[in-house]
mmCIF file of C-alpha atoms in Angstrom:
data_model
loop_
_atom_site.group_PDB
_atom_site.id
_atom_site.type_symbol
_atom_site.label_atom_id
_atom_site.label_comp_id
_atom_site.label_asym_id
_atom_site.label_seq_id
_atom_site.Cartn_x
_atom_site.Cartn_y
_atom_site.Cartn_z
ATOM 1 C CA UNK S 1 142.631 -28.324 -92.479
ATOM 2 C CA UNK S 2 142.330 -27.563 -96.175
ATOM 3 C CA UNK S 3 143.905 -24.128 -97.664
ATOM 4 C CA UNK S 4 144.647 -23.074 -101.650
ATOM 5 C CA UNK S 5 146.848 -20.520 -101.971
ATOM 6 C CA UNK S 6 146.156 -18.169 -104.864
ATOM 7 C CA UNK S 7 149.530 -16.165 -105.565
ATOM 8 C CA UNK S 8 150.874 -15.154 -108.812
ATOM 9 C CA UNK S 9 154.715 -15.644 -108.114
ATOM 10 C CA UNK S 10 155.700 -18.582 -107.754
ATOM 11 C CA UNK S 11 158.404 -18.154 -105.218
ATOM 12 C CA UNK S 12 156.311 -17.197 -102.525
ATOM 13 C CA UNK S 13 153.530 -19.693 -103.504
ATOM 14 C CA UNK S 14 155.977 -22.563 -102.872
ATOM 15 C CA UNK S 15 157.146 -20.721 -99.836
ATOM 16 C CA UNK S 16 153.848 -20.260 -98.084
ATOM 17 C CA UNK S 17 152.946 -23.606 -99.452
ATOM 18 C CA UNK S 18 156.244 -25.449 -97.722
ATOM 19 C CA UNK S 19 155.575 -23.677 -94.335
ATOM 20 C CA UNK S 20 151.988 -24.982 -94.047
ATOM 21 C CA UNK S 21 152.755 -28.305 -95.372
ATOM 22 C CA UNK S 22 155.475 -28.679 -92.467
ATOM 23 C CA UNK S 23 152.958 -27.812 -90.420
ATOM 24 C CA UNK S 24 150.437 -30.921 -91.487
ATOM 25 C CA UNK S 25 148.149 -28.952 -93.301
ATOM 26 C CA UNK S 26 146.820 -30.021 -96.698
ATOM 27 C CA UNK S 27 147.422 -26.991 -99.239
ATOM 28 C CA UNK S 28 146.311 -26.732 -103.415
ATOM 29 C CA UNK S 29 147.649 -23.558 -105.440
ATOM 30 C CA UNK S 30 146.944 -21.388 -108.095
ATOM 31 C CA UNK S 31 148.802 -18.789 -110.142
ATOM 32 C CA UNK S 32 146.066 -17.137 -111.754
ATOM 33 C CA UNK S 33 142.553 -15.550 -110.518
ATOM 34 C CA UNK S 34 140.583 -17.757 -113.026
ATOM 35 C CA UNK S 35 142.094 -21.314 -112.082
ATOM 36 C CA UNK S 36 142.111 -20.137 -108.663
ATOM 37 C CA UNK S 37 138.572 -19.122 -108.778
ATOM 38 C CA UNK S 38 137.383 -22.300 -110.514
ATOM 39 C CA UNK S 39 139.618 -24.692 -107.724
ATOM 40 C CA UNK S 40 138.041 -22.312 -104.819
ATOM 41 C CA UNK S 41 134.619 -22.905 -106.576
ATOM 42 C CA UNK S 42 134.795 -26.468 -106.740
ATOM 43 C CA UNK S 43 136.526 -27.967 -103.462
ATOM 44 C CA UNK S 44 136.115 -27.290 -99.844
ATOM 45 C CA UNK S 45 138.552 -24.946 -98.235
ATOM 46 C CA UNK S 46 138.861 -23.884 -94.797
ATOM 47 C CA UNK S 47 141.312 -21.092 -95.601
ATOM 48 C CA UNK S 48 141.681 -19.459 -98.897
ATOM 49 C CA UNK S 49 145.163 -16.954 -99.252
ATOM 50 C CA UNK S 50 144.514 -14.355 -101.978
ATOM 51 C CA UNK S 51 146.611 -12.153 -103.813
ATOM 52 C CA UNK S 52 144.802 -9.436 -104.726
ATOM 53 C CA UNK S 53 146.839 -8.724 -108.132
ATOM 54 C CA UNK S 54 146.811 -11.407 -110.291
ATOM 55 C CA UNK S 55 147.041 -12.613 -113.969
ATOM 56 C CA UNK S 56 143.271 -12.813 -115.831
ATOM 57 C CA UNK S 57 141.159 -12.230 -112.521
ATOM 58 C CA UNK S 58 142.442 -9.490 -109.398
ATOM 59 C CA UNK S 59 141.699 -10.861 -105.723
ATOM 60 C CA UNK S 60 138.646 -8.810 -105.553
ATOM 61 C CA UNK S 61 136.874 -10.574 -108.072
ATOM 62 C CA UNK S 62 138.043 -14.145 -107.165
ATOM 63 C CA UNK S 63 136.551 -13.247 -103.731
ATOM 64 C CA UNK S 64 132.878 -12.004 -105.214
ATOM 65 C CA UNK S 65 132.579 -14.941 -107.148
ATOM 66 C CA UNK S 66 133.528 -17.502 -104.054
#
């Protein structure tokens, strides 16, 4: 299973990201709504973990572009 997490602060980024890696899965991150909008855009996710406040783009608009 594929996820991206899209989280502006990087502490809990690399925390959700370290739980789901120990748990096999493959997970790609972004700290702003654009890049994460353009890496959600381009790849195949089965999961995608907004933030809904973000740097350049909120959550809501990541999610009406996807």
């Amino acid at each position: 299973m594929r996820i991206l997490i899209i989280e502006d602060n990087r502490e809990i980024r690399e925390y959700i990201k370290w739980g789901l890696e120990a748990e096999m899965f493959v997970v790609d991150t972004a700290e702003d709504g654009e890049n994460g909008s353009y890496i959600a855009r381009t790849n195949d996710y089965d999961l995608i973990i907004l933030d809904n406040i973000l740097p350049k783009k909120t959550g809501v608009e990541v999610c009406r572009e996807i």
